[in-house]
PDB file of C-alpha atoms in Angstrom:
ATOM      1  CA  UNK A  66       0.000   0.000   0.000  1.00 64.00           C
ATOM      2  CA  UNK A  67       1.771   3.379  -0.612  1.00 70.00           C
ATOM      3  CA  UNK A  68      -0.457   5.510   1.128  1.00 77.00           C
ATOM      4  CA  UNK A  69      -1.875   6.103   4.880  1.00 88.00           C
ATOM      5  CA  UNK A  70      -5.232   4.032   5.696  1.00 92.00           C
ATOM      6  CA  UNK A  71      -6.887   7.053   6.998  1.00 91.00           C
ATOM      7  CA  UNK A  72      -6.182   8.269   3.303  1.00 94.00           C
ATOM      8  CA  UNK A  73      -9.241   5.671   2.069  1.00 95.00           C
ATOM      9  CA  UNK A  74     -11.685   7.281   3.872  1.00 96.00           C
ATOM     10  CA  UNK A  75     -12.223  10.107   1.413  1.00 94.00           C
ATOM     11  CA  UNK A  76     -10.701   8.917  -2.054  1.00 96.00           C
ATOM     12  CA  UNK A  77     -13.395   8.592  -5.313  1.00 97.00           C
ATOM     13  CA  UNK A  78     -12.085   4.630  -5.934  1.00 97.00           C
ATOM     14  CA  UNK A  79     -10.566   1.910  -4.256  1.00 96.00           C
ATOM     15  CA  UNK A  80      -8.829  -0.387  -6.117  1.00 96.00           C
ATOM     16  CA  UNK A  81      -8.395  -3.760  -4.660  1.00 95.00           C
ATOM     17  CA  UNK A  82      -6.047  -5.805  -6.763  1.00 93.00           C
ATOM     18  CA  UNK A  83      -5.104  -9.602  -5.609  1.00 87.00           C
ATOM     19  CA  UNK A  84      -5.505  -8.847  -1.827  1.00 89.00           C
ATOM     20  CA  UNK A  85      -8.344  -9.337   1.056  1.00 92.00           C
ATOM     21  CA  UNK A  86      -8.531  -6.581   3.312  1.00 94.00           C
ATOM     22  CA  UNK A  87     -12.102  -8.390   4.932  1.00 91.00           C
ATOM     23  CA  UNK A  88      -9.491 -11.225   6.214  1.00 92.00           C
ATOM     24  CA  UNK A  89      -6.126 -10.151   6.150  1.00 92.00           C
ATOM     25  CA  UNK A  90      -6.268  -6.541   8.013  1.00 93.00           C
ATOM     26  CA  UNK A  91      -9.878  -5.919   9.306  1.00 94.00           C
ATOM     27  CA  UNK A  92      -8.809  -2.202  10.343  1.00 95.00           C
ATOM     28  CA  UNK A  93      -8.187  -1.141   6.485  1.00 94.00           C
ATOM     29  CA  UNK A  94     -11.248  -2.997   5.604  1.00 95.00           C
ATOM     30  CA  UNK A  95     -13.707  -0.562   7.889  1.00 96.00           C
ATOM     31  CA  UNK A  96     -11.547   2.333   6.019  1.00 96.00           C
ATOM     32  CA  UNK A  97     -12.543   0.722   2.187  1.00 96.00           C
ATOM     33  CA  UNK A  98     -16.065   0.809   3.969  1.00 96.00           C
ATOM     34  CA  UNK A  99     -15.973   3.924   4.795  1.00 97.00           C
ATOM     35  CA  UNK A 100     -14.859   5.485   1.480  1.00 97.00           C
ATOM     36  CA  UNK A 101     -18.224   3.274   0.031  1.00 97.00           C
ATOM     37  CA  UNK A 102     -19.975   5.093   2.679  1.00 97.00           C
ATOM     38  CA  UNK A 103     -18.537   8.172   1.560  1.00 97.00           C
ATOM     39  CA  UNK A 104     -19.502   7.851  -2.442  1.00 98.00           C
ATOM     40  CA  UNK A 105     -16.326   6.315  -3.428  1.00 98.00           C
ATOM     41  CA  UNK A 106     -16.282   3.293  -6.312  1.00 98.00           C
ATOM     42  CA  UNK A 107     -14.945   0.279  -5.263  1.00 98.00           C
ATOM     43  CA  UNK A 108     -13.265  -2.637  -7.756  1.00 97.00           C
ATOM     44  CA  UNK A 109     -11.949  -5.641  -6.651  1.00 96.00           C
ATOM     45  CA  UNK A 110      -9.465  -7.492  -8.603  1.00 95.00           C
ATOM     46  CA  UNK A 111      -8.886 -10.982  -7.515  1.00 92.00           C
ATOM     47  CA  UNK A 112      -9.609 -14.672  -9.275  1.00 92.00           C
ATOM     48  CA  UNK A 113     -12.022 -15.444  -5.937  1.00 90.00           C
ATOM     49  CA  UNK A 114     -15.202 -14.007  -4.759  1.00 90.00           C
ATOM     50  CA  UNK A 115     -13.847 -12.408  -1.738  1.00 91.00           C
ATOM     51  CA  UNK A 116     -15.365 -11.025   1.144  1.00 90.00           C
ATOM     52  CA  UNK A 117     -14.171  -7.679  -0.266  1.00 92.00           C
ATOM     53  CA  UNK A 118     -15.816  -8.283  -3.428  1.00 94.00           C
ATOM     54  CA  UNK A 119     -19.127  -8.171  -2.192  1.00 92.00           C
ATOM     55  CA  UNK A 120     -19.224  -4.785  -1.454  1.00 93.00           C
ATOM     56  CA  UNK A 121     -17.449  -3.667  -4.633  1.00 96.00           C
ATOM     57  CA  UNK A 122     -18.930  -1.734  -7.716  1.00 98.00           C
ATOM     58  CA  UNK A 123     -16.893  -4.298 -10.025  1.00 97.00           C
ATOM     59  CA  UNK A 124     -14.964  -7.344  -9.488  1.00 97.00           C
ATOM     60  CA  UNK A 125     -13.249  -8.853 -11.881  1.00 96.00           C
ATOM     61  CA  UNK A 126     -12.146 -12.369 -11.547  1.00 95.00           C
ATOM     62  CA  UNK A 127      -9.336 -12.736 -13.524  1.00 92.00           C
ATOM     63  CA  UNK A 128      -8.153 -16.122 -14.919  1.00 92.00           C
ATOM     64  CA  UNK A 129      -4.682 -17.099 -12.471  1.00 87.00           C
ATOM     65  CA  UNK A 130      -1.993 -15.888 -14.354  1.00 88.00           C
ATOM     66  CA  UNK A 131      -3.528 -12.923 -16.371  1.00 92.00           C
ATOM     67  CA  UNK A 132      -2.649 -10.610 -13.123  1.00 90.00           C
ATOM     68  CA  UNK A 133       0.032  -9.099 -15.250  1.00 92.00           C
ATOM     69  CA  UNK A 134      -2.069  -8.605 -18.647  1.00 94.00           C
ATOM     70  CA  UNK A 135      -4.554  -6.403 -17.021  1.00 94.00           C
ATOM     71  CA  UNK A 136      -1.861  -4.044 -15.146  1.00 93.00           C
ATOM     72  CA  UNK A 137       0.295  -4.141 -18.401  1.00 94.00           C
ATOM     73  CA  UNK A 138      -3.597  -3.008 -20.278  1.00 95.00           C
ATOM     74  CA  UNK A 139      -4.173  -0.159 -17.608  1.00 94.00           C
ATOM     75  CA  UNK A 140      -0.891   1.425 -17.691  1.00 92.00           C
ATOM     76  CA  UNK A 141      -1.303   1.232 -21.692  1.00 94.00           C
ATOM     77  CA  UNK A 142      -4.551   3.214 -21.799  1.00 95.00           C
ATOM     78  CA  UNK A 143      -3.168   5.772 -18.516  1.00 93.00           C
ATOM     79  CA  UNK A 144       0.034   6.416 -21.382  1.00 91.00           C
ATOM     80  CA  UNK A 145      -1.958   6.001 -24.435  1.00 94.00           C
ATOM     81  CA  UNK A 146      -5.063   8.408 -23.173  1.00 97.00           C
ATOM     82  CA  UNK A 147      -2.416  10.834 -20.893  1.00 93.00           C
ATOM     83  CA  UNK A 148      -4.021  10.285 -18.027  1.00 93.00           C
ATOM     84  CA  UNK A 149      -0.807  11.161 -15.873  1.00 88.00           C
ATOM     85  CA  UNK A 150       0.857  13.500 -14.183  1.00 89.00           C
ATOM     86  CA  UNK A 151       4.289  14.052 -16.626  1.00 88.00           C
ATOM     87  CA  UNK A 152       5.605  15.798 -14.016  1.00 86.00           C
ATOM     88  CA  UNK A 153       4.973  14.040 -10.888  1.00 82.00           C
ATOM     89  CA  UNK A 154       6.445  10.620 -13.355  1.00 83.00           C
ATOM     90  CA  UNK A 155       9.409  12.335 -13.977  1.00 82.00           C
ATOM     91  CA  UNK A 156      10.585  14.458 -10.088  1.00 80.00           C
ATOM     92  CA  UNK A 157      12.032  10.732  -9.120  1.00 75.00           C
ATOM     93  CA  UNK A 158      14.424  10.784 -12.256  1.00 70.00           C
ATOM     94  CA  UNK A 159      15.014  14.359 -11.641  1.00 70.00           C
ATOM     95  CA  UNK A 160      16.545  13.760  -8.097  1.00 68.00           C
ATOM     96  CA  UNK A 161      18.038  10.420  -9.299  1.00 62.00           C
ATOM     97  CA  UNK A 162      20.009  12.126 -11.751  1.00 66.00           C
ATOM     98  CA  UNK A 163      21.319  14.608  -9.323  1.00 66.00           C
ATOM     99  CA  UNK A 164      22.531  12.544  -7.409  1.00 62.00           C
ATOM    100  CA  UNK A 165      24.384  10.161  -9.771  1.00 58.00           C
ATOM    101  CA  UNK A 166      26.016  13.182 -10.833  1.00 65.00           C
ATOM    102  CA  UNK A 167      27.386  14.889  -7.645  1.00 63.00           C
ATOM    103  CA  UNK A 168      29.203  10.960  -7.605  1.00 59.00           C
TER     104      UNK A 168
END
């Protein structure tokens, strides 16, 4: 996860991919609730109808091993349709090649 739970609360979508919050950590589960509670769409991405899944707006239960083909798919159409921040992608590189050349 690479943001803070209270952070789910009040986000527009959730996007589950290939893990159980229901089961595995309860307290980030009541958070996904809470953004559903809040208006947020939820999508669950995992080969098993999950507890998680049954309060999502979508679940897609992908074959095992296509995990890969669907995140290779989204990132296509997020490039393709430029549906990202150019900026934010590129401020890692930015500071990466600062420092490889004060070396």
């Amino acid at each position: 996860m690479s943001n803070a739970i209270t952070e789910i609360d009040n986000t527009d979508l959730v996007f589950i991919f290939g893990y159980n919050p229901a089961d595995s950590h309860p307290i980030v589960a009541n958070h996904v609730i809470n953004a559903k509670r809040n208006g947020a769409k939820i999508i669950v991405c995992d080969p098993r109808k999950i507890e998680t899944a049954r309060i999502a707006d979508m679940h897609i239960a992908l074959k095992n091993g296509s995990n890969i083909a669907l995140l290779n798919a989204i990132g296509h159409v997020i490039i393709e349709e430029d549906l990202y921040d150019k900026s934010f992608v590129a401020s890692p590189f930015r500071r990466l090649r600062g420092v490889s050349q004060n070396r």
